Amino acid sequence: MIEIIGVTKVFGNKTAVDNLTFTVADGEIMGFLGPNGAGKSTTMNILTGYLSATSGKAIINGTDVFEDPKKAKENIGFLPEQPPLYQDMTVLEYLKFVYELRGATLPRKAHLDEICEMTGIGGVKNRVIKNLSKGYRQRVGIAQALVGDPKVLIFDEPTVGLDPNQIVEIRALIKKLGKKHTVILSTHILSEVQAVCNRILIINKGKIVADSPTGDLLKNTAGALKYRAVLATRDMKDALRLVSSVDGVVSVVPDEKSEEGMSAVILESDPSVDVRPGLFRTLASKDVPLVGLENVSLTLEDIFARLTLSGEVK
Amino acid sequence: MFAIYKRELTGYFTSTLGYIFMAVFLALSGAIVWFSTFFSATTSFGNYFFIMIFFFIILIPILTMRLLSEERRTKTEQILLTAPVSLFNIIFAKFLAALTLFETTFLISLLNLIPVSRYGTVNTAEVISNFIGVSCIAMSLIAIGLFISSLTESQFIAAIGSIAVILGILLVGVFSSSITNDFVRVFVKWFSILDRFVNFRYGIFDISSIVYYISISAIFIFLTVRVYEKRRWA
C-alpha cells in the first residue's frame, strides 16, 4: 500500500510536483503516465527516499518514508530509470551484494535462483555485467528490485531496451508480481499500460490530470463510442436521416473526407448499446449498401495527448 | 554496511586501482627506506616515515578519488541511497574500505625494516609511534579525500582537488614555523595536520594528537554526509 499525501517538490523556483495526493492499494498495478518532465521520476524518487519532498508525506505500508526511512525502504524494490548496476561485477555477485545490502533474510541461494529464473537471467549469472546486452542489463535491474521480496515495487520504464519477446515476458512477470505486490509502473508506452495495469494515473506539470481504472478512462474520457460509416449513396441528407433513425445512435455528422459517390458519416453511440447490427439492418431495408464501418473511438494515445497538451483537469 | 565495505574493497582490485596504489606505495617506500637509512648511515626511521607522508599527496587521492564521484556519475548510488541503510553507514563503509587498503599496504611496507635491522638495532618504540602517527595522518587525509570525492561527478576533478588540498595542508605544516606572529603561529601549528606528527616522529605516543586526528576524520565524514543530505533536499 502506497499513500502520497499532498506531496510538493520545488527545485529552485520550478515546482516539479505540485500537491500530489494518491494511494495505490495492495495488489494494484498502477500505470504512472505523463510527458517528459511531468514529475514522474521526481515522485518515484521521493517515494523511494532518494529525494525528500518540500512538503507532504509519502507512506509505504504504514511507514512514513521521511520519519522511518530504514523501515520504509525495506518494503520497496526500486528500478530507477537507469539501472544501478556495478559494471565490473558478475550478475550473481551483484545480486548477492544487493541481498546483503538490503539485509534480506530469505534463504539466499533459493531466493536468488528463483529471481534469476523469473527474470530469465539464469543463463548469464556468471557473466560480468558490463559485457551484457542492454536487454539483459535491464532484466538484472528488475531482478535487483525483487531481492528481499519487498511488498512495494516501483519500476521506472522497465521494458526499455528489451526486444519484443522479452517485453512480453517482462509484462507477464509484472502482471504476476502485481497479484501479491503493490506496483507502480512508469512508462511512455501506452499499450503497455493497457496490457499490464489495472489503473492509470496521468500527471502533467506536477498535477494529476486523470486517475481511473484502465477501462474506465477510455470510456469516460472518450464519452461515447465513435464509428465512421460509409454509405453507398450520393444523398448525404438521406444518409444522415437513415443513420440517426437507428436505435442507440446519439449523434451523426457528415465526414468531409467522403469519396466520390459515397456518403461518409461519423456517428456517436450510447456505449451500452452495440449499434452495428441495427445499422446494417436499417440500411439494408432501404437498399442503401453499407460499404465501410470502422471504430474511431479515442485511443489511449488520444486521451493522453488531450489531457497533457491542453492541460485541462478532468 | 558490511556489504558496501566488502564491495568497495573488492572493487579496488577489480578496477586495478588497488594494485596501482599498492605497487606505487611499496615501490616508493622501498626507495625511501634506502635513501633515509642506508644512504644516511642510520637505523632511525624518523625520516623514513616523515618523507613518506609527502608522497600521500599522490597516494591518498588514488584511494579516494572514485569512492563517491564514480557512483554519482554512473547513478549506482541510487541503489545505496534507496536501500535500508543510513547515509552515515554508506559513507563510513567507504571510508573504512579505503583505510583498510591503506593499512594493509602500510603493514606490508614494514618489511622494508627487516634488511635495516641486520645492520644495527631498530628502536621498536620509535617505529610503533611513527606507524601510529602516519596511520592517523592517512586516516585524516582519507576522510578529506572522501569529502572532496562527494563534491563532484568526475573522479579526475576529485583527484586533482585532493592533490591540491593535501599539498596545501602539508605546506602549511612545513612553513608554519616561519610565521613571525606568535599568536598566528601557535594557532596554525595547533591545527596543522603535519605539526601534530612531530611527537610521533620522535617516538612519543601523544593521545591528544590521536584525538585530534580522529576528530578531523569525524568532521569530514560528517561533512560528507551533509553533502548527501543537502543534495536530497535540493
XYZ file of C-alpha atoms in Angstrom:
548
model
C 0.000 0.000 0.000
C 1.389 3.362 -1.050
C -0.003 6.661 0.160
C 1.153 10.006 -1.185
C -0.402 12.875 0.705
C -0.049 16.437 -0.537
C 3.497 15.984 -1.777
C 5.139 19.061 -3.259
C 8.683 19.288 -4.535
C 10.256 22.553 -5.539
C 13.621 22.720 -7.340
C 14.849 26.294 -7.126
C 11.855 28.195 -8.490
C 10.458 25.287 -10.504
C 7.661 23.245 -8.961
C 8.256 19.688 -10.170
C 5.480 18.063 -8.159
C 2.550 20.134 -7.025
C 0.457 18.962 -4.072
C 0.119 15.400 -5.332
C -2.207 13.033 -3.477
C -2.980 9.433 -4.387
C -2.968 5.936 -2.950
C -2.152 2.613 -4.522
C -3.807 -0.387 -2.887
C -2.293 -3.830 -2.334
C -2.459 -5.985 -5.419
C -2.897 -2.999 -7.669
C -0.683 -2.271 -10.667
C -0.803 1.422 -11.304
C 0.372 2.824 -14.615
C 2.066 6.143 -13.999
C 1.994 8.288 -17.117
C 2.950 11.751 -18.110
C 5.058 13.602 -20.654
C 8.773 14.054 -20.038
C 9.348 16.477 -17.197
C 5.874 15.988 -15.734
C 7.300 14.942 -12.372
C 7.057 11.154 -12.620
C 10.650 10.402 -11.752
C 10.646 13.023 -9.020
C 7.581 11.424 -7.446
C 9.177 7.996 -7.576
C 12.431 9.304 -6.163
C 10.517 10.840 -3.273
C 8.674 7.574 -2.659
C 11.920 5.650 -2.505
C 13.585 8.155 -0.204
C 16.188 9.193 -2.776
C 14.852 12.753 -2.705
C 12.939 14.408 0.049
C 9.752 16.337 -0.525
C 9.442 20.061 0.108
C 6.184 19.293 1.884
C 3.750 16.417 2.226
C 4.007 12.792 3.217
C 4.871 9.541 1.488
C 3.759 6.430 3.342
C 4.782 2.887 2.418
C 2.798 0.140 4.139
C 2.016 2.466 7.021
C 5.588 3.745 7.462
C 6.444 7.337 6.665
C 9.437 7.444 4.312
C 10.819 10.571 5.954
C 10.262 9.557 9.555
C 11.483 5.973 9.451
C 13.356 5.651 6.143
C 15.038 2.375 7.060
C 11.809 0.503 7.701
C 10.043 2.074 4.724
C 12.911 1.266 2.368
C 12.902 -2.384 3.442
C 9.493 -2.623 1.811
C 10.441 -1.047 -1.512
C 12.031 -2.576 -4.574
C 13.048 0.128 -6.993
C 14.188 0.025 -10.588
C 15.354 3.554 -11.474
C 15.351 4.930 -14.995
C 18.976 3.920 -15.322
C 19.508 0.516 -13.663
C 22.040 0.992 -10.839
C 24.412 -1.761 -11.913
C 28.027 -2.117 -10.892
C 29.605 -2.776 -14.268
C 32.556 -4.808 -13.079
C 30.639 -7.345 -11.002
C 29.114 -10.566 -12.287
C 25.333 -10.832 -12.158
C 25.431 -13.257 -9.239
C 27.975 -11.197 -7.279
C 25.797 -8.186 -7.824
C 22.627 -9.904 -6.635
C 24.472 -11.254 -3.600
C 25.618 -7.716 -2.856
C 22.070 -6.401 -3.092
C 20.905 -9.278 -0.900
C 23.366 -8.311 1.837
C 22.814 -4.587 1.346
C 19.087 -4.929 1.851
C 19.598 -7.270 4.788
C 17.345 -9.902 3.238
C 16.508 -12.904 5.371
C 15.082 -15.424 2.899
C 17.365 -18.424 2.213
C 19.878 -16.829 -0.113
C 20.579 -19.422 -2.765
C 16.967 -20.468 -3.303
C 15.774 -16.860 -3.281
C 18.328 -15.618 -5.802
C 17.815 -18.672 -8.020
C 14.099 -18.009 -8.052
C 14.637 -14.366 -9.028
C 17.085 -15.341 -11.779
C 14.562 -17.780 -13.158
C 11.682 -15.297 -13.001
C 13.617 -12.609 -14.844
C 15.299 -15.037 -17.228
C 18.890 -14.213 -16.318
C 19.885 -17.678 -15.064
C 21.966 -18.237 -18.191
C 24.111 -15.132 -17.694
C 24.522 -15.194 -13.948
C 28.260 -15.749 -14.039
C 28.930 -13.084 -16.641
C 30.292 -9.635 -15.911
C 27.536 -7.018 -16.155
C 29.412 -4.668 -18.481
C 29.540 -7.404 -21.134
C 25.774 -7.938 -21.134
C 23.381 -6.585 -23.741
C 21.023 -3.763 -22.824
C 18.079 -6.125 -22.508
C 19.892 -8.347 -20.044
C 21.089 -5.374 -18.032
C 17.534 -4.140 -17.804
C 16.464 -7.561 -16.541
C 19.239 -7.600 -13.960
C 17.868 -4.224 -12.888
C 14.431 -5.765 -12.448
C 15.933 -8.746 -10.607
C 17.689 -6.358 -8.233
C 14.363 -4.771 -7.298
C 12.931 -8.163 -6.365
C 15.693 -9.110 -3.924
C 14.325 -9.465 -0.416
C 10.783 -9.790 -1.772
C 9.667 -6.214 -0.968
C 5.931 -5.577 -0.822
C 6.040 -2.443 -2.941
C 7.655 -2.430 -6.371
C 8.408 0.731 -8.298
C 9.521 0.348 -11.906
C 10.662 3.299 -13.968
C 10.371 2.258 -17.630
C 11.137 -1.425 -17.099
C 10.850 -2.558 -20.720
C 13.181 -0.005 -22.289
C 15.755 -1.699 -24.484
C 14.117 -5.121 -24.482
C 13.251 -6.978 -27.670
C 9.563 -7.692 -28.392
C 9.691 -11.225 -26.974
C 11.358 -10.043 -23.794
C 8.813 -7.256 -23.464
C 6.020 -9.820 -23.473
C 7.842 -11.887 -20.845
C 8.538 -8.940 -18.571
C 4.957 -7.684 -18.836
C 3.709 -11.119 -17.884
C 6.140 -11.107 -14.968
C 4.971 -7.696 -13.756
C 1.373 -8.811 -14.039
C 2.174 -11.871 -11.962
C 4.033 -9.782 -9.388
C 1.051 -7.438 -9.205
C -1.065 -10.156 -7.622
C 0.972 -10.170 -4.435
C 2.661 -6.763 -4.530
C 1.763 -3.134 -4.922
C 3.257 -1.970 -8.196
C 3.852 1.439 -9.727
C 4.866 1.248 -13.344
C 6.049 4.335 -15.126
C 6.216 4.157 -18.876
C 5.820 6.031 -22.137
C 4.429 3.015 -23.931
C 0.673 3.337 -23.656
C -0.132 -0.123 -24.965
C 1.960 -1.427 -22.085
C -0.298 0.292 -19.605
C -3.342 -1.196 -21.293
C -1.738 -4.639 -21.241
C -0.468 -4.639 -17.677
C -2.084 -2.066 -15.419
C -5.467 -2.103 -13.774
C -5.326 1.583 -13.031
C -3.942 4.636 -14.773
C -2.726 7.852 -13.250
C -1.693 10.608 -15.618
C 0.176 13.628 -14.361
C 1.140 16.800 -16.145
C 3.191 19.675 -14.788
C 3.230 18.024 -11.374
C -0.546 17.695 -11.106
C -2.908 14.759 -11.573
C -4.939 15.128 -14.762
C -6.561 11.686 -14.783
C -6.893 8.832 -12.333
C -9.154 5.867 -13.013
C -9.273 2.148 -13.779
C -7.747 1.439 -17.194
C -11.020 0.521 -18.915
C -12.977 3.384 -17.390
C -10.508 6.005 -18.508
C -11.155 5.069 -22.118
C -14.901 5.050 -21.636
C -15.258 8.149 -19.501
C -12.879 10.391 -21.277
C -13.946 9.291 -24.713
C -17.567 9.755 -23.632
C -19.256 7.711 -26.341
C -18.235 5.122 -28.884
C -17.500 6.628 -32.262
C -17.807 4.970 -35.661
C -17.155 6.129 -39.179
C -19.698 4.653 -41.588
C -19.515 4.843 -45.381
C -22.816 4.526 -47.251
C -23.114 3.915 -50.984
C -25.365 6.886 -51.722
C -24.828 10.390 -53.059
C -27.624 11.805 -50.917
C -25.934 12.951 -47.708
C -29.196 14.221 -46.165
C -30.812 10.849 -46.659
C -27.767 9.151 -45.205
C -27.858 11.308 -42.092
C -31.590 10.728 -41.638
C -31.247 6.972 -42.014
C -28.324 6.614 -39.618
C -29.887 8.805 -36.966
C -33.010 6.649 -37.011
C -31.027 3.636 -35.726
C -31.556 2.745 -32.062
C -28.725 3.878 -29.818
C -27.249 6.456 -32.166
C -26.704 9.682 -30.258
C -25.479 11.993 -32.986
C -24.445 11.912 -36.626
C -22.298 14.372 -38.543
C -21.042 14.280 -42.122
C -17.388 13.402 -42.624
C -15.726 15.754 -45.104
C -13.419 13.074 -46.394
C -16.145 11.282 -48.374
C -15.162 9.516 -51.579
C -16.860 10.378 -54.865
C -20.332 8.805 -54.962
C -20.295 7.852 -51.255
C -21.553 9.483 -48.101
C -19.332 9.099 -45.060
C -20.688 9.960 -41.623
C -19.304 9.959 -38.119
C -21.787 8.620 -35.617
C -21.621 8.548 -31.855
C -23.461 5.872 -29.974
C -24.523 5.105 -26.460
C -21.672 2.943 -25.060
C -24.193 0.497 -23.581
C -25.686 -0.413 -26.962
C -23.984 -2.029 -29.933
C -25.478 -0.096 -32.839
C -23.756 -2.016 -35.609
C -26.353 -4.790 -36.271
C -29.179 -2.241 -36.184
C -27.318 0.000 -38.565
C -26.825 -2.873 -41.010
C -30.494 -3.888 -40.916
C -31.829 -0.345 -41.257
C -29.649 0.416 -44.259
C -30.307 -2.967 -45.880
C -34.059 -2.484 -45.606
C -33.748 0.851 -47.502
C -31.372 -0.712 -50.026
C -28.510 1.624 -49.102
C -25.377 -0.576 -49.007
C -23.088 -0.098 -46.066
C -19.618 -0.329 -47.604
C -17.483 0.627 -44.649
C -17.675 0.752 -40.859
C -14.792 1.415 -38.514
C -14.388 2.234 -34.867
C -12.848 5.676 -34.481
C -13.208 5.932 -30.707
C -10.485 7.717 -28.821
C -7.421 5.588 -28.108
C -5.321 5.922 -25.003
C -2.892 7.924 -27.123
C -5.619 10.445 -27.982
C -6.659 10.727 -24.364
C -3.079 11.151 -23.256
C -2.474 13.879 -25.837
C -5.734 15.584 -24.998
C -5.054 15.594 -21.256
C -1.436 16.594 -21.345
C -1.374 19.060 -24.218
C -4.342 21.171 -23.244
C -3.532 20.795 -19.578
C -7.224 20.647 -18.756
C -8.117 18.989 -15.479
C -10.798 16.384 -15.609
C 27.011 -1.642 5.874
C 29.349 -4.638 5.681
C 28.086 -5.334 2.155
C 29.186 -1.887 0.974
C 32.540 -2.226 2.720
C 33.175 -5.589 1.115
C 32.111 -4.416 -2.336
C 34.279 -1.334 -2.114
C 37.323 -3.316 -1.034
C 36.946 -5.922 -3.801
C 36.184 -3.047 -6.174
C 39.738 -1.748 -5.669
C 41.061 -4.955 -7.119
C 38.613 -5.404 -9.973
C 39.395 -1.881 -11.184
C 43.222 -2.169 -10.881
C 43.228 0.993 -8.760
C 44.068 -1.122 -5.703
C 47.018 -2.756 -7.478
C 48.264 0.634 -8.642
C 48.048 2.009 -5.117
C 49.893 -0.954 -3.596
C 52.555 -1.016 -6.298
C 53.267 2.711 -6.072
C 53.195 2.716 -2.279
C 55.546 -0.259 -1.925
C 57.934 0.947 -4.624
C 58.132 4.418 -3.083
C 58.570 3.142 0.465
C 61.352 0.847 -0.758
C 63.131 3.777 -2.339
C 62.642 5.949 0.739
C 63.990 3.313 3.130
C 67.156 3.065 1.081
C 67.519 6.830 0.928
C 66.669 7.573 4.573
C 68.623 4.781 6.300
C 71.351 3.069 4.231
C 72.249 6.199 2.361
C 72.195 8.313 5.528
C 74.016 5.659 7.571
C 71.387 5.453 10.320
C 68.919 2.918 11.677
C 66.492 5.604 12.873
C 63.246 5.545 10.942
C 62.102 9.037 11.890
C 62.984 10.409 8.454
C 61.622 7.365 6.630
C 58.092 7.881 7.934
C 58.304 11.665 7.670
C 59.273 11.588 3.989
C 56.579 9.009 3.287
C 53.902 11.475 4.398
C 54.772 13.740 1.480
C 54.005 11.002 -1.001
C 50.460 10.885 0.348
C 49.870 13.877 -1.933
C 49.607 11.311 -4.755
C 48.816 8.131 -2.847
C 45.712 9.164 -0.907
C 43.859 10.605 -3.936
C 44.356 7.254 -5.709
C 42.382 5.682 -2.862
C 39.656 8.275 -2.511
C 39.085 9.866 -5.905
C 36.393 7.491 -7.118
C 34.805 6.468 -3.815
C 31.717 8.656 -4.262
C 32.182 10.548 -7.535
C 32.071 7.421 -9.687
C 28.843 6.171 -8.103
C 27.278 9.540 -8.687
C 28.298 9.569 -12.345
C 27.061 6.043 -13.071
C 23.955 6.555 -10.872
C 24.726 3.367 -8.932
C 24.446 5.451 -5.766
C 20.688 5.145 -6.221
C 20.753 1.557 -5.071
C 22.648 2.555 -1.930
C 20.518 5.588 -1.171
C 17.251 3.678 -1.621
C 18.428 0.678 0.402
C 17.544 0.334 4.087
C 20.948 1.651 5.150
C 21.662 5.027 6.720
C 23.692 7.661 4.915
C 26.323 7.569 7.626
C 26.758 3.822 7.204
C 27.214 4.172 3.443
C 29.867 6.876 3.823
C 31.586 5.195 6.748
C 31.783 1.845 4.926
C 33.567 3.547 2.059
C 35.907 5.340 4.432
C 36.721 2.072 6.185
C 37.394 0.297 2.889
C 39.935 2.929 1.847
C 41.516 2.872 5.301
C 41.728 -0.931 5.257
C 43.562 -0.975 1.946
C 45.893 1.731 3.211
C 46.706 -0.034 6.481
C 47.213 -3.405 4.784
C 49.691 -1.892 2.362
C 51.363 0.097 5.119
C 51.797 -3.075 7.193
C 53.325 -4.896 4.219
C 55.724 -1.987 3.723
C 57.124 -2.602 7.204
C 59.021 -5.493 5.627
C 61.362 -2.727 4.490
C 62.646 -2.510 8.045
C 63.969 -6.072 8.134
C 67.085 -5.514 5.999
C 67.966 -2.403 8.015
C 67.674 -4.312 11.300
C 70.554 -6.535 10.176
C 72.948 -3.593 10.399
C 72.007 -2.212 13.799
C 69.304 -2.132 16.438
C 65.967 -0.733 15.436
C 64.154 1.331 18.047
C 60.844 -0.530 18.220
C 59.058 2.180 20.217
C 60.027 4.724 17.596
C 58.709 2.506 14.799
C 55.416 1.879 16.606
C 54.751 5.527 17.408
C 55.664 6.551 13.854
C 53.395 3.841 12.472
C 50.501 5.087 14.576
C 51.215 8.713 13.714
C 51.414 8.086 9.968
C 48.250 5.961 10.118
C 46.457 8.820 11.853
C 47.555 11.307 9.213
C 46.447 8.925 6.452
C 43.088 8.469 8.176
C 42.519 12.233 8.258
C 43.593 12.665 4.655
C 41.330 9.801 3.520
C 38.382 11.498 5.218
C 39.274 14.748 3.445
C 39.679 12.943 0.101
C 36.338 11.219 0.622
C 34.706 14.577 1.246
C 36.206 16.033 -1.943
C 35.035 12.975 -3.886
C 31.474 13.685 -2.760
C 31.549 17.144 -4.323
C 31.952 16.125 -7.946
C 30.866 13.570 -10.530
C 34.306 13.349 -12.053
C 36.987 11.235 -10.443
C 39.575 13.274 -12.287
C 38.434 16.515 -10.661
C 38.228 14.712 -7.322
C 41.833 13.555 -7.753
C 43.145 16.996 -8.719
C 41.174 18.617 -5.891
C 42.506 16.151 -3.322
C 46.090 16.567 -4.533
C 45.788 20.344 -4.240
C 44.201 20.241 -0.785
C 46.632 17.672 0.657
C 49.571 19.604 -0.813
C 48.221 22.762 0.799
C 47.778 21.079 4.166
C 51.330 19.700 4.172
C 52.846 23.003 3.024
C 51.147 24.786 5.904
C 52.889 22.296 8.219
C 56.267 22.836 6.564
C 56.135 26.620 6.731
C 54.237 27.077 9.999
C 57.464 27.555 11.961
C 58.427 30.589 9.916
C 55.301 32.547 10.844
C 56.538 35.510 12.904
C 53.326 36.473 14.690
C 53.276 34.303 17.847
C 49.544 34.021 18.102
C 49.061 33.029 14.456
C 51.946 30.549 14.606
C 50.615 28.749 17.677
C 47.157 28.739 16.198
C 48.286 27.321 12.833
C 50.545 24.762 14.485
C 47.700 23.571 16.663
C 45.544 22.938 13.615
C 48.248 21.700 11.282
C 47.998 18.007 10.434
C 51.753 17.773 9.867
C 52.833 19.644 13.032
C 50.791 17.255 15.129
C 53.046 14.474 13.880
C 56.241 15.841 15.489
C 55.839 13.917 18.751
C 55.186 10.627 16.992
C 58.287 11.194 14.914
C 60.475 11.204 17.989
C 58.809 8.157 19.473
C 56.377 9.903 21.795
C 52.901 8.470 21.978
C 50.620 11.504 22.036
C 46.994 10.807 22.999
C 45.792 14.378 22.434
C 47.035 14.253 18.853
C 45.281 10.949 18.252
C 42.073 12.558 19.468
C 42.795 15.453 17.124
C 43.201 13.159 14.094
C 40.074 11.188 14.925
C 38.174 14.477 15.256
C 39.400 15.715 11.875
C 38.255 12.441 10.274
C 34.897 12.589 12.036
C 34.325 16.174 10.916
C 34.984 15.362 7.269
C 32.856 12.210 7.360
C 30.090 14.299 8.885
C 30.513 16.960 6.184
C 30.299 14.260 3.514
C 27.032 13.018 4.998
C 25.800 16.610 4.943
C 26.670 16.944 1.252
C 24.377 13.992 0.536
C 21.628 15.285 2.772
C 21.772 18.649 1.118
C 21.504 17.098 -2.318
C 18.434 15.188 -1.172
C 16.788 18.402 -0.066
C 17.896 20.442 -3.052
